[in-house]
mmCIF file of C-alpha atoms in Angstrom:
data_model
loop_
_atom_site.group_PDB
_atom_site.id
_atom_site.type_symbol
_atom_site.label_atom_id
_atom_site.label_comp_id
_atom_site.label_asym_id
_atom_site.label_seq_id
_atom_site.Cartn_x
_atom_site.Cartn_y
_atom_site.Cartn_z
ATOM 1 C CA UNK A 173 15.377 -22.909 18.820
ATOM 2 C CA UNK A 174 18.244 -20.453 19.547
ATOM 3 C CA UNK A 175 18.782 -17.885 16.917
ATOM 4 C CA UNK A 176 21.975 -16.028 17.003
ATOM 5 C CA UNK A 177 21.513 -12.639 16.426
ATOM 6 C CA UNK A 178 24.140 -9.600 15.759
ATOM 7 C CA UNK A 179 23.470 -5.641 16.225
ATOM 8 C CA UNK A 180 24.114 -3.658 13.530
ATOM 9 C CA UNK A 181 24.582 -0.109 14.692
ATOM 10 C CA UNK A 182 27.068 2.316 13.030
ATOM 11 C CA UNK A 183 27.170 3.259 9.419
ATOM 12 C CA UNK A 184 30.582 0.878 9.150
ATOM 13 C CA UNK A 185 28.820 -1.978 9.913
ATOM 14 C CA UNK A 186 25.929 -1.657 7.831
ATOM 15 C CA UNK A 187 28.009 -1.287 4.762
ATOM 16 C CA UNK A 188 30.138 -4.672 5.952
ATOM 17 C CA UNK A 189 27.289 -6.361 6.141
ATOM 18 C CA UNK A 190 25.464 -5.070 3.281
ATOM 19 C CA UNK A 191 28.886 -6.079 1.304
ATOM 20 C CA UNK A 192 28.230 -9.755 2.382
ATOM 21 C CA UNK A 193 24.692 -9.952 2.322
ATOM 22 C CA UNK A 194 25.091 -8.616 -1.963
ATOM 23 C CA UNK A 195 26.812 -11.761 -2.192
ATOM 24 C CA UNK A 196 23.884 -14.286 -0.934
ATOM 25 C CA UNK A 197 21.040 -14.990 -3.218
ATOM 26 C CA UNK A 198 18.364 -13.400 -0.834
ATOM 27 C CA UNK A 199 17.644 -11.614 2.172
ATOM 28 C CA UNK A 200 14.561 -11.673 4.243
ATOM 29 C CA UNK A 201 13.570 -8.462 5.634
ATOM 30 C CA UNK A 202 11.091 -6.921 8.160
ATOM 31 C CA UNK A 203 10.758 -3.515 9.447
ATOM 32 C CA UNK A 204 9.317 -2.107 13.208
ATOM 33 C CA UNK A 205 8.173 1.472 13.372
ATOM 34 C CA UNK A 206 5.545 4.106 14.810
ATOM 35 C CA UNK A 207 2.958 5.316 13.343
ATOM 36 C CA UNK A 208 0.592 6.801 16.018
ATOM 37 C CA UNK A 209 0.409 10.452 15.179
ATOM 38 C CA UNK A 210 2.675 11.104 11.935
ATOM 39 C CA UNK A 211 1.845 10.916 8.544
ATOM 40 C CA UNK A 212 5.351 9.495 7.473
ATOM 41 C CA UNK A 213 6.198 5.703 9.723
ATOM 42 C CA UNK A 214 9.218 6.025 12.248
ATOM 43 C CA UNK A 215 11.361 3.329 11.712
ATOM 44 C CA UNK A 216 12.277 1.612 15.284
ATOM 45 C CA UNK A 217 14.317 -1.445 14.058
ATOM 46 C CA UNK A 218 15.163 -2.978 10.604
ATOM 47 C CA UNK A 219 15.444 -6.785 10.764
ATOM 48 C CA UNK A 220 17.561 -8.801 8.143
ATOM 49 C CA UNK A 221 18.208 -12.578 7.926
ATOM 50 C CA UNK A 222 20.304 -14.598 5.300
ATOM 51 C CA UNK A 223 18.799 -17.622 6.730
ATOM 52 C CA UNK A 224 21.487 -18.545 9.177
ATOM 53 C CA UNK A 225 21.431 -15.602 11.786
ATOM 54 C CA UNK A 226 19.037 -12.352 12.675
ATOM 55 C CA UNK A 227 20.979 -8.653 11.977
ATOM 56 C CA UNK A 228 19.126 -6.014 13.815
ATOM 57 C CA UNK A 229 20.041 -2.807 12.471
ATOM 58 C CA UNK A 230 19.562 -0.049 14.965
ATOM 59 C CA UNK A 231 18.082 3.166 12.831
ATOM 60 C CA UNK A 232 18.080 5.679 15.414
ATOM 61 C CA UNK A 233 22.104 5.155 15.167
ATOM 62 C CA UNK A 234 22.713 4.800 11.327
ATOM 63 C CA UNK A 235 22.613 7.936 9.437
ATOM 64 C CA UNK A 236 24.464 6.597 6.478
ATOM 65 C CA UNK A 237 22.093 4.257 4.553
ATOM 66 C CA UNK A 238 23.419 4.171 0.925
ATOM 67 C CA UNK A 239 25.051 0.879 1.516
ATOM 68 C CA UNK A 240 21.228 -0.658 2.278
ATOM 69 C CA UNK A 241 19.589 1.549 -0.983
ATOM 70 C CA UNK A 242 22.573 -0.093 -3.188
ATOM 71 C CA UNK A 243 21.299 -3.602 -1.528
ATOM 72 C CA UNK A 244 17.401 -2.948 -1.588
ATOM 73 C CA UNK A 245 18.323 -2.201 -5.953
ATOM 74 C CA UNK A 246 20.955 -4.750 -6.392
ATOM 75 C CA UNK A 247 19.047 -7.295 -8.583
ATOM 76 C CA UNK A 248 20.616 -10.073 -7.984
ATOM 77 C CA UNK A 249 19.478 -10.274 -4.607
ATOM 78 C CA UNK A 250 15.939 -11.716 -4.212
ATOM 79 C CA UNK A 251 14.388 -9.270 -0.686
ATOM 80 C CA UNK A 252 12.016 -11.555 0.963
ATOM 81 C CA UNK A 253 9.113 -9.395 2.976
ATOM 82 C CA UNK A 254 5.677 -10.762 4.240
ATOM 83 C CA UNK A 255 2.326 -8.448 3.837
ATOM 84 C CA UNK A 256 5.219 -5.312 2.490
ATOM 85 C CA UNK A 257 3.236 -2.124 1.850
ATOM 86 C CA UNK A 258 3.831 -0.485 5.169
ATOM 87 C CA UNK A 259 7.463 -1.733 5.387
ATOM 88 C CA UNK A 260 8.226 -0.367 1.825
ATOM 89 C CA UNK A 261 6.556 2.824 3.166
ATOM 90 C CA UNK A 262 9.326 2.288 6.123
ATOM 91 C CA UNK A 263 12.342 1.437 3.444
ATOM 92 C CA UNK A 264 11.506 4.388 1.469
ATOM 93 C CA UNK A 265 11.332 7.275 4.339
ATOM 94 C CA UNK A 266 14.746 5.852 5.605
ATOM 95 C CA UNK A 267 16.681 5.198 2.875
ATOM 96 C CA UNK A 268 15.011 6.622 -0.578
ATOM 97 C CA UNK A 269 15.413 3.541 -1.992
ATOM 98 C CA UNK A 270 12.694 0.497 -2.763
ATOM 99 C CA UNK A 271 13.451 -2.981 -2.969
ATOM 100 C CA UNK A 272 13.783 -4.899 -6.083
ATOM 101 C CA UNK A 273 13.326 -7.862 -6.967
ATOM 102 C CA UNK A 274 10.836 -8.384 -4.520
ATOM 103 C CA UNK A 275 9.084 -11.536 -3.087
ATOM 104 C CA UNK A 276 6.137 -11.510 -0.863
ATOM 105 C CA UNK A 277 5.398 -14.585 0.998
ATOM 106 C CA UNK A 278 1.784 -13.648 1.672
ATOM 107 C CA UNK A 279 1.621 -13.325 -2.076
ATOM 108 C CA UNK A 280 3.078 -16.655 -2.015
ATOM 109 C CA UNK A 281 0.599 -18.351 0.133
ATOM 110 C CA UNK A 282 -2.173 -17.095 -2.405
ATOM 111 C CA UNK A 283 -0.227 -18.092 -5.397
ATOM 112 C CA UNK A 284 -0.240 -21.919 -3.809
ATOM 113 C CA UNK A 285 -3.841 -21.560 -2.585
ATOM 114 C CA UNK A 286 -3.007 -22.016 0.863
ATOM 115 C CA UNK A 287 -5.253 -18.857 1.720
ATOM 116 C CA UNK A 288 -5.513 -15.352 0.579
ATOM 117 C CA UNK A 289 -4.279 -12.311 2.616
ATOM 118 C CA UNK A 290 -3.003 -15.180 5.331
ATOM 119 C CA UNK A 291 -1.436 -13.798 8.419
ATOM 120 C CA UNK A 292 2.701 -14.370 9.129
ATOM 121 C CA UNK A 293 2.236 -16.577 12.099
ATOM 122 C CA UNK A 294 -0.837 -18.415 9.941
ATOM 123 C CA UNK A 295 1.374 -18.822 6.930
ATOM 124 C CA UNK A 296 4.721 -19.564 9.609
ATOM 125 C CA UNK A 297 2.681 -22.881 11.477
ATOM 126 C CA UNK A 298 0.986 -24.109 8.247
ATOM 127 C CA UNK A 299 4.522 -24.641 6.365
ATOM 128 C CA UNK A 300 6.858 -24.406 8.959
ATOM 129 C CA UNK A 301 5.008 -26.304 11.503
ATOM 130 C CA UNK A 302 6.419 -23.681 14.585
ATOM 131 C CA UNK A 303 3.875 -21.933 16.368
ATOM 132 C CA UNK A 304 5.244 -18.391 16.926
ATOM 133 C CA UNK A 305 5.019 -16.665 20.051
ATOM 134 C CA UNK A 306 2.104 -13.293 20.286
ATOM 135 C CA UNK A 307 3.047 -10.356 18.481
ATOM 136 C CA UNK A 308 4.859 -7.252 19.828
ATOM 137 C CA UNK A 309 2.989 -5.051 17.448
ATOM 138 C CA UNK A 310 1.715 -2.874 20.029
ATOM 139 C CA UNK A 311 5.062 -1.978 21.302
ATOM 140 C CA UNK A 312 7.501 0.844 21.556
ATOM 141 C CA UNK A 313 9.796 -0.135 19.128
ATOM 142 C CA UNK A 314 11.907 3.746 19.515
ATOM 143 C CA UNK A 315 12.396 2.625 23.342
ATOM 144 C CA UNK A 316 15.921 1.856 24.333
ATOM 145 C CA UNK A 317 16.777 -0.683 25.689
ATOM 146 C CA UNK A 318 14.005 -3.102 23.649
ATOM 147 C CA UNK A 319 13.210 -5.339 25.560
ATOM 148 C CA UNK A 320 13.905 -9.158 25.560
ATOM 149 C CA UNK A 321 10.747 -10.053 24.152
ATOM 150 C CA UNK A 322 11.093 -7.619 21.565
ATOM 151 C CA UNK A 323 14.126 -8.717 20.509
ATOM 152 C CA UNK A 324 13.775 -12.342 20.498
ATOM 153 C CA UNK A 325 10.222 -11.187 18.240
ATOM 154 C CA UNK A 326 11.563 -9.181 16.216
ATOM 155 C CA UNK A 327 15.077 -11.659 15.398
ATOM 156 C CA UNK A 328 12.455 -14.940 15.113
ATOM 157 C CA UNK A 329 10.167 -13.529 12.730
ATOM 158 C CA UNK A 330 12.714 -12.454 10.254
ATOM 159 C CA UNK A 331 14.763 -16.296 10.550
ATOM 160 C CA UNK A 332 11.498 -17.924 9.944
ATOM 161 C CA UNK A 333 11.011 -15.863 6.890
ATOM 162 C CA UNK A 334 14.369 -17.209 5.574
ATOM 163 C CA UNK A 335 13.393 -19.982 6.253
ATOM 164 C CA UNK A 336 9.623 -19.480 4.893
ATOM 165 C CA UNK A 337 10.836 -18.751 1.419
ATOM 166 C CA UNK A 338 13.224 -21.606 0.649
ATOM 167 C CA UNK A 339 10.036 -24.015 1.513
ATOM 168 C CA UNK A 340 7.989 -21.681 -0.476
ATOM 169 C CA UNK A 341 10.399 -21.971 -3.512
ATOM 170 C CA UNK A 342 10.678 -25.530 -3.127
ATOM 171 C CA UNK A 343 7.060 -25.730 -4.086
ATOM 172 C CA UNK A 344 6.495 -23.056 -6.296
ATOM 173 C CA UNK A 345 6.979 -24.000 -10.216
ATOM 174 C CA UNK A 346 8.973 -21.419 -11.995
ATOM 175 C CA UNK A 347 5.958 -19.576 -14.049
ATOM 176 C CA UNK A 348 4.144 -19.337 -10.433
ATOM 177 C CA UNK A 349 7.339 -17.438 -9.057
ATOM 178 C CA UNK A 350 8.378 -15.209 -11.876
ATOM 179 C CA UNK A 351 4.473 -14.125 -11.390
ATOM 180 C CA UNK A 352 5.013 -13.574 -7.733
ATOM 181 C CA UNK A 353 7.708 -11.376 -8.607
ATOM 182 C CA UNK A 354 6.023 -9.449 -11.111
ATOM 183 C CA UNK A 355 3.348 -8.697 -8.388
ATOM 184 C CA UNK A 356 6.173 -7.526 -6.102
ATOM 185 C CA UNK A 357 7.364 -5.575 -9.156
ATOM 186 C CA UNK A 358 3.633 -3.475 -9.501
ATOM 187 C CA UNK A 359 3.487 -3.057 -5.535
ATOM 188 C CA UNK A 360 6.949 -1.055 -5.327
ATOM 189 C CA UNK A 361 6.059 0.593 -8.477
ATOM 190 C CA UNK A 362 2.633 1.595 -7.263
ATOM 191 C CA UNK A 363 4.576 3.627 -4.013
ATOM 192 C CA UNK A 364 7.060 5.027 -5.918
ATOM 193 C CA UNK A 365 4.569 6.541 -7.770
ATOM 194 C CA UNK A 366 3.248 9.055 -5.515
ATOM 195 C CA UNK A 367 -0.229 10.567 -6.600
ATOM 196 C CA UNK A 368 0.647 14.416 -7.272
ATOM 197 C CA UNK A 369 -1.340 16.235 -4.070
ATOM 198 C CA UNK A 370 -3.254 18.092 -7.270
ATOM 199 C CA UNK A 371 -5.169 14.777 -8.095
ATOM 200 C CA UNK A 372 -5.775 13.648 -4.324
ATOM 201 C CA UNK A 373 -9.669 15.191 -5.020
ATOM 202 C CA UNK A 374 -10.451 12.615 -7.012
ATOM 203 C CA UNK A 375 -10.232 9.694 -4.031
ATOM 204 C CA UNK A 376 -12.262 12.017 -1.740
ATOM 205 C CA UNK A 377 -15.957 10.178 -1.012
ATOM 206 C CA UNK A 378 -18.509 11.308 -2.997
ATOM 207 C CA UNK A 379 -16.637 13.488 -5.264
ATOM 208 C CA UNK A 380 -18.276 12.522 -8.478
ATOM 209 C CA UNK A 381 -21.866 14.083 -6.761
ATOM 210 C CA UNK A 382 -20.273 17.425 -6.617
ATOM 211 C CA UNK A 383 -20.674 19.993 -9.969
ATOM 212 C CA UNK A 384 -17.385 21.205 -11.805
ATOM 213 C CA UNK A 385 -17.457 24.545 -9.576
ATOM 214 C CA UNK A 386 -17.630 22.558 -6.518
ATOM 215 C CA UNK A 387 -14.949 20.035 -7.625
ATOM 216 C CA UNK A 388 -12.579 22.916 -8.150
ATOM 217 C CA UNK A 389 -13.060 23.989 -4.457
ATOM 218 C CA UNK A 390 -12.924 20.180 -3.521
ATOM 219 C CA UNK A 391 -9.409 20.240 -5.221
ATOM 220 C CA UNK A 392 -8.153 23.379 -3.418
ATOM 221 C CA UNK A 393 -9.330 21.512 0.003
ATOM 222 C CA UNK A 394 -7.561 18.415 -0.783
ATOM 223 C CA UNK A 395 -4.477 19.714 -2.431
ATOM 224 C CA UNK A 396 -4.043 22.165 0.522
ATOM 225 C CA UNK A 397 -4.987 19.217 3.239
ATOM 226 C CA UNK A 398 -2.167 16.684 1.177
ATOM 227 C CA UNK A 399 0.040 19.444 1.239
ATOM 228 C CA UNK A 400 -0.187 19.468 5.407
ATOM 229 C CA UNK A 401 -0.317 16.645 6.031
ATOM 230 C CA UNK A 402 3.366 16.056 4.507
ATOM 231 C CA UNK A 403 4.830 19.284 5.966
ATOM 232 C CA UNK A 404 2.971 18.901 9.667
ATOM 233 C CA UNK A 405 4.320 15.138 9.037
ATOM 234 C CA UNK A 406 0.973 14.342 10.476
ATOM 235 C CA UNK A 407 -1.996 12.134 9.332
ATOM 236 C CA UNK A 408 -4.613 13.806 6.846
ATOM 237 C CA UNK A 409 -8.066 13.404 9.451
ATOM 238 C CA UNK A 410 -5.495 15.752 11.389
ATOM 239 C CA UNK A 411 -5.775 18.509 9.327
ATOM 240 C CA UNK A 412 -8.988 18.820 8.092
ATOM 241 C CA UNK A 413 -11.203 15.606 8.520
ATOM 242 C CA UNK A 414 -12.403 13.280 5.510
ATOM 243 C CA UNK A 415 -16.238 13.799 6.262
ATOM 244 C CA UNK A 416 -15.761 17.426 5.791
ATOM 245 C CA UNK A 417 -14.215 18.160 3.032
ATOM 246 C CA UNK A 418 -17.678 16.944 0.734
ATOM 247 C CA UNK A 419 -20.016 19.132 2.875
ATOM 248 C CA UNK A 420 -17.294 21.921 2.285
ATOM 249 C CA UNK A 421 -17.142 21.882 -1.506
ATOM 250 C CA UNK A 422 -20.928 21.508 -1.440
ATOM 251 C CA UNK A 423 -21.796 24.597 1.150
ATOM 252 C CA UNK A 424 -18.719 26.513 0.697
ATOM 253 C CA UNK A 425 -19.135 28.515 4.032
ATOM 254 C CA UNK A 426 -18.298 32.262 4.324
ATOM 255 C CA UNK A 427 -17.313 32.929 7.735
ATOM 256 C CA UNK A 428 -15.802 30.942 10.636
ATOM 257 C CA UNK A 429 -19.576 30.111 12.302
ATOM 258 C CA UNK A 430 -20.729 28.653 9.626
ATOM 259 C CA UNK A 431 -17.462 26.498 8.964
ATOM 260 C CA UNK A 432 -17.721 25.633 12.694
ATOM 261 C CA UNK A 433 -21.295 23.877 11.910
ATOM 262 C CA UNK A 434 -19.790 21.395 9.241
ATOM 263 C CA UNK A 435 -20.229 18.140 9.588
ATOM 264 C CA UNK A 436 -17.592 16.403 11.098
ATOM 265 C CA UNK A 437 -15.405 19.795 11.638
ATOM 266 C CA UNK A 438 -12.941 19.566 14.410
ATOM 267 C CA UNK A 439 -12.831 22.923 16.431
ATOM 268 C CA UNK A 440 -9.194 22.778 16.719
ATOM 269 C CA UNK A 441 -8.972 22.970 12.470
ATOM 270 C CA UNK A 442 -11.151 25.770 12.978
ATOM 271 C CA UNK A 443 -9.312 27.463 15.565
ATOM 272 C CA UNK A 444 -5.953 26.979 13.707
ATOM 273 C CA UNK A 445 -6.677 26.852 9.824
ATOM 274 C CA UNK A 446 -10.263 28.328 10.143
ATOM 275 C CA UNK A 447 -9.260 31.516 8.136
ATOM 276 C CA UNK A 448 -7.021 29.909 5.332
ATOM 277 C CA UNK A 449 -9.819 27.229 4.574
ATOM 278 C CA UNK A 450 -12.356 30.154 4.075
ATOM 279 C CA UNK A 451 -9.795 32.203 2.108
ATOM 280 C CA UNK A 452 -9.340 28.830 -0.181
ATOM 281 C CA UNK A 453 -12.742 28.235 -0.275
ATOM 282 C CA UNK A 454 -12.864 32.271 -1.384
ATOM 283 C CA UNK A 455 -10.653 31.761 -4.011
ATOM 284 C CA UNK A 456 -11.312 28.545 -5.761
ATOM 285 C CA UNK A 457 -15.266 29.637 -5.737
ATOM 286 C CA UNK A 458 -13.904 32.726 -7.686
ATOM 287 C CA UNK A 459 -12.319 30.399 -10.469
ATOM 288 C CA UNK A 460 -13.431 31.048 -14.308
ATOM 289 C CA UNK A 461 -14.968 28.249 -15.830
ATOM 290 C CA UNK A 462 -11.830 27.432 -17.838
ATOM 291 C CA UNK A 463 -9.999 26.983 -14.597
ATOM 292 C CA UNK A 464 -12.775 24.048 -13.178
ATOM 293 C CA UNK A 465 -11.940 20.365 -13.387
ATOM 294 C CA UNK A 466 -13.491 17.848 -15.849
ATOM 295 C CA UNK A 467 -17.120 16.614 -13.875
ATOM 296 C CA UNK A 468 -15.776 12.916 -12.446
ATOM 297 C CA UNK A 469 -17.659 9.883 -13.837
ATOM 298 C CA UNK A 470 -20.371 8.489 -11.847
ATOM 299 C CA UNK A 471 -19.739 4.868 -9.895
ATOM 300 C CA UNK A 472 -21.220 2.080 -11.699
ATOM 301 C CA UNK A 473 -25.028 1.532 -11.535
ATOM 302 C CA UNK A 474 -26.368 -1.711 -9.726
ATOM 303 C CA UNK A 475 -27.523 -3.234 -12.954
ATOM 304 C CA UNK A 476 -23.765 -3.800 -13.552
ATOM 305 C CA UNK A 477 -23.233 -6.304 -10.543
ATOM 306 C CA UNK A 478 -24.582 -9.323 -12.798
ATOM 307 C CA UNK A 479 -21.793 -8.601 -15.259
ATOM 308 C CA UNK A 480 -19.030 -8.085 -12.543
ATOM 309 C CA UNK A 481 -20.274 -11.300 -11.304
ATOM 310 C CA UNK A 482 -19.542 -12.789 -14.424
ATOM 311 C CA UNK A 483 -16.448 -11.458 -15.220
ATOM 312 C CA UNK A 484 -15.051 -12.243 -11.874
ATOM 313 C CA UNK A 485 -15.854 -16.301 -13.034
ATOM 314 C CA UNK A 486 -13.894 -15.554 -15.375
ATOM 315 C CA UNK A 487 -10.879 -15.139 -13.099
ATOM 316 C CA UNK A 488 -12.287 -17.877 -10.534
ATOM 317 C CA UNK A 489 -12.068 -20.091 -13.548
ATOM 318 C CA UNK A 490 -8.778 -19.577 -14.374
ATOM 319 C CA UNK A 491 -7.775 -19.723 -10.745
ATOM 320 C CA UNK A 492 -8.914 -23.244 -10.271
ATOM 321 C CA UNK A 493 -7.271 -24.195 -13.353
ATOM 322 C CA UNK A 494 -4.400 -22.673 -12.262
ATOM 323 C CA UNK A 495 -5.062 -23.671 -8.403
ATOM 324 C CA UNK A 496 -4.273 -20.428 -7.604
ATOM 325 C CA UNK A 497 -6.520 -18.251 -4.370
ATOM 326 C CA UNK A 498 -9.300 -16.707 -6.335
ATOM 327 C CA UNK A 499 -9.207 -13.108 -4.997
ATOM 328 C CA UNK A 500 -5.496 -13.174 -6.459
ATOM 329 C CA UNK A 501 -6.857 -13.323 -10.072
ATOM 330 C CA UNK A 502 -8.635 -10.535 -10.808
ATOM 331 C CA UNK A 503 -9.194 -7.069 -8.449
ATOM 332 C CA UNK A 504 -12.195 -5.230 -8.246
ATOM 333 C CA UNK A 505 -10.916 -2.376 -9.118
ATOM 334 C CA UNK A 506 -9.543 -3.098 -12.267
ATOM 335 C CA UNK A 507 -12.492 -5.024 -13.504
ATOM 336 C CA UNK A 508 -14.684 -2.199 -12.388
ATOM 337 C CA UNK A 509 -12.360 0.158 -14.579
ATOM 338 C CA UNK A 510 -13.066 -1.884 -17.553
ATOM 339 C CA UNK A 511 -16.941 -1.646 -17.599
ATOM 340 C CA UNK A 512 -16.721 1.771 -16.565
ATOM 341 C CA UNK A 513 -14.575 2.195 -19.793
ATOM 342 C CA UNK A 514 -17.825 1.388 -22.255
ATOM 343 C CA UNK A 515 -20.308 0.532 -19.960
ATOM 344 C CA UNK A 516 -23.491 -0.563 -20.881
ATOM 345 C CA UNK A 517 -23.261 -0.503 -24.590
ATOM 346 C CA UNK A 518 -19.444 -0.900 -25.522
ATOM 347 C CA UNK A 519 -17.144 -0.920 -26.998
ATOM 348 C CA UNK A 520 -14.695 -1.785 -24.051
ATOM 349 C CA UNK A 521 -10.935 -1.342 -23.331
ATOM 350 C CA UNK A 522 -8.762 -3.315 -21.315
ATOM 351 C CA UNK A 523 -7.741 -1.262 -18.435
ATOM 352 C CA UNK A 524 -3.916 -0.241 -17.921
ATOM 353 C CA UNK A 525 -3.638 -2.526 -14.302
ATOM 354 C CA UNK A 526 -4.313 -5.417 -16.001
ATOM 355 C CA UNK A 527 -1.186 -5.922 -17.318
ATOM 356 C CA UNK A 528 1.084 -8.542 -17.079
ATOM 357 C CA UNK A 529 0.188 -12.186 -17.018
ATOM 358 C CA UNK A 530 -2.886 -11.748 -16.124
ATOM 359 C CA UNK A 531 -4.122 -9.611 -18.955
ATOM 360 C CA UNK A 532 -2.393 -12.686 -21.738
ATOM 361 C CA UNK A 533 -3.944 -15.171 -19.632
ATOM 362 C CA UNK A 534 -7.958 -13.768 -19.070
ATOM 363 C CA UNK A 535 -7.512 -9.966 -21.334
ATOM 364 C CA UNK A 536 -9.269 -11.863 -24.456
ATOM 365 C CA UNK A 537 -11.896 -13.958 -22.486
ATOM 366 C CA UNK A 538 -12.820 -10.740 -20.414
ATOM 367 C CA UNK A 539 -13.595 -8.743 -24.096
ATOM 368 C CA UNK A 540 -15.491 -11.916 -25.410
ATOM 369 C CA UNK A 541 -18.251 -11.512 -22.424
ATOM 370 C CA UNK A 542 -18.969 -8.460 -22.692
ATOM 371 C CA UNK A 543 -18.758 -8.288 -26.211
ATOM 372 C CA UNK A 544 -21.493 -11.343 -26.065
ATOM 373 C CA UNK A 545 -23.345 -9.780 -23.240
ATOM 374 C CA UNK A 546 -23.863 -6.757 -25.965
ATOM 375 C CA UNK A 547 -24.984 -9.038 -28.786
ATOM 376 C CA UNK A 548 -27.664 -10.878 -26.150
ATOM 377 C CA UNK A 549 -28.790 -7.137 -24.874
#
């Protein structure tokens, strides 16, 4: 198959093209970037196909990219992505923009039980029937020239997704793809709602063993390390390494030897940040009680597995009914949320991320077990 494919790469252009492609009912769109040693991705090459022809837009020559943000929030223009986070990530560094509406075609593939989390080439040979050539994933994508192979990757897998989502639609009924994009809707959501670098304590591994006074030096070390991260624009085990930052609230060293002996400390963070962790570590120790964060609730107990089990029937129920992947029914995390909010004895609230369809489809039948599992206690 021979795929024509046109270079976008001055700001002119772009806006010509993003003129046209407002006009088409949806775009497919991939991204290629870096992300070796930076916290932020570097995009490499933005890929965009209206079905007929591959657009490679060149980012290391546009610096104009308002005429993409007003066609990533133009709503009446469907973007078609595969497996998005990272790209969104991409979309949102270059351009400050996020797309919407937004349809996932991995999504997709769960929604018609063809598999869950299924690969692009996977998803490409099972409805497509085309067997795509090994990825380029490992290369350069800021090189200039690409190379052939890159381009002829990068320009086939954004065609194919074209053409992926018009077989996709074909079988989808219309409840099944309003859902898919109300899924697309929470993931863009979700990343445009950055957590504030204040809260990023809470995520850190084994947070909720640590006492108030510890949490508040825990804080300090995470804010500080989120902080960093952003302004050094390089990843957070960079600056000061996950595995540390527990033994750090917990010890609280003094002096630059003793810092040097936590676990999992890299010399170079002690060599170049030694002294302002210590002084941090100085200064959140020295908080008044007032000043401490609320204790964090423990993880669930193991009793609690036999009633996860049954609540996530619940959603492999309704998935069969619905003949819809399993896993896409009901996350862990959100069913975990709801025992933790009553857990053992009730009386239990629905979580805020269960929302949606799923929460008027399996909300009520989710309250009724546990409300029955407290009656049989």
């Amino acid at each position: 198959m021979t795929i024509e494919i046109l270079w976008i790469r001055d700001n002119a252009s772009l806006a010509e093209h993003c003129s046209a492609w407002r006009k088409q009912p949806f775009v497919a769109l991939d991204t290629e970037f870096m992300r070796v040693d930076t916290f932020y991705p570097i995009a490499g090459l933005l890929q965009v196909s209206e079905g007929a022809r591959a657009y490679l837009i060149d980012p290391l020559l546009i610096d104009d990219w308002s005429s993409f943000a007003a066609l990533l929030e133009d709503r009446e223009v469907v973007k078609v992505v595969h497996a998005c986070s990272e790209d969104l990530e991409v979309l949102l560094r270059l351009t400050g923009s996020l797309p919407a509406p937004l349809f996932d075609s991995q999504l997709a593939a769960g929604y018609l039980n063809l598999g869950f989390s299924m690969g692009y080439s996977r998803l490409v040979q099972a409805v497509l029937d085309i067997e795509l050539p090994k990825g380029e994933t490992r290369s350069d994508w800021l090189q200039r020239p690409l190379s052939d192979t890159q381009v002829s990757y990068a320009a086939e897998d954004v065609v194919h997704l074209a053409e992926l989502y018009r077989r996709l639609q074909d079988k989808l009924p219309a409840e099944k793809n309003a859902w898919i994009l109300e899924d697309g809707a929470e993931l863009v959501a979700n990343l445009g709602r950055e957590i504030p670098a204040e809260e990023a304590y809470r995520d850190a591994k084994l947070a909720w063993k640590l006492s108030r006074a510890q949490l508040a030096v825990l804080r300090a070390l995470c804010t500080w390390r989120e902080r960093q991260a952003r302004a050094r624009n390089q990843p957070r085990n960079r600056i000061l390494r996950e595995h540390s930052l527990w033994p750090l609230a917990r010890q609280q060293p003094s002096d630059l030897v003793s810092l040097a002996r936590i676990e999992d400390m890299h010399p170079k963070t002690v060599r170049q940040d030694g002294e302002t962790i210590l002084q941090m570590i100085r200064e959140a120790a020295a908080l008044p009680q007032s000043e401490w964060p609320p204790a964090l609730p423990e993880p669930l107990p193991l009793e609690s597995t036999a009633l996860l089990k049954k609540l996530r029937a619940i959603g492999q129920r309704e998935g069969e009914r619905l003949d819809i992947a399993p896993e896409l029914m009901l996350r862990k995390k959100t069913l975990e949320a709801l025992l933790k909010s009553g857990y053992p004895n009730g009386p239990y609230r629905l979580p805020d991320s269960l929302r949606g369809w799923r929460r008027e489809l399996m909300g009520q039948a989710l309250l009724d077990c546990l409300a029955a599992q407290g009656e049989s206690a």
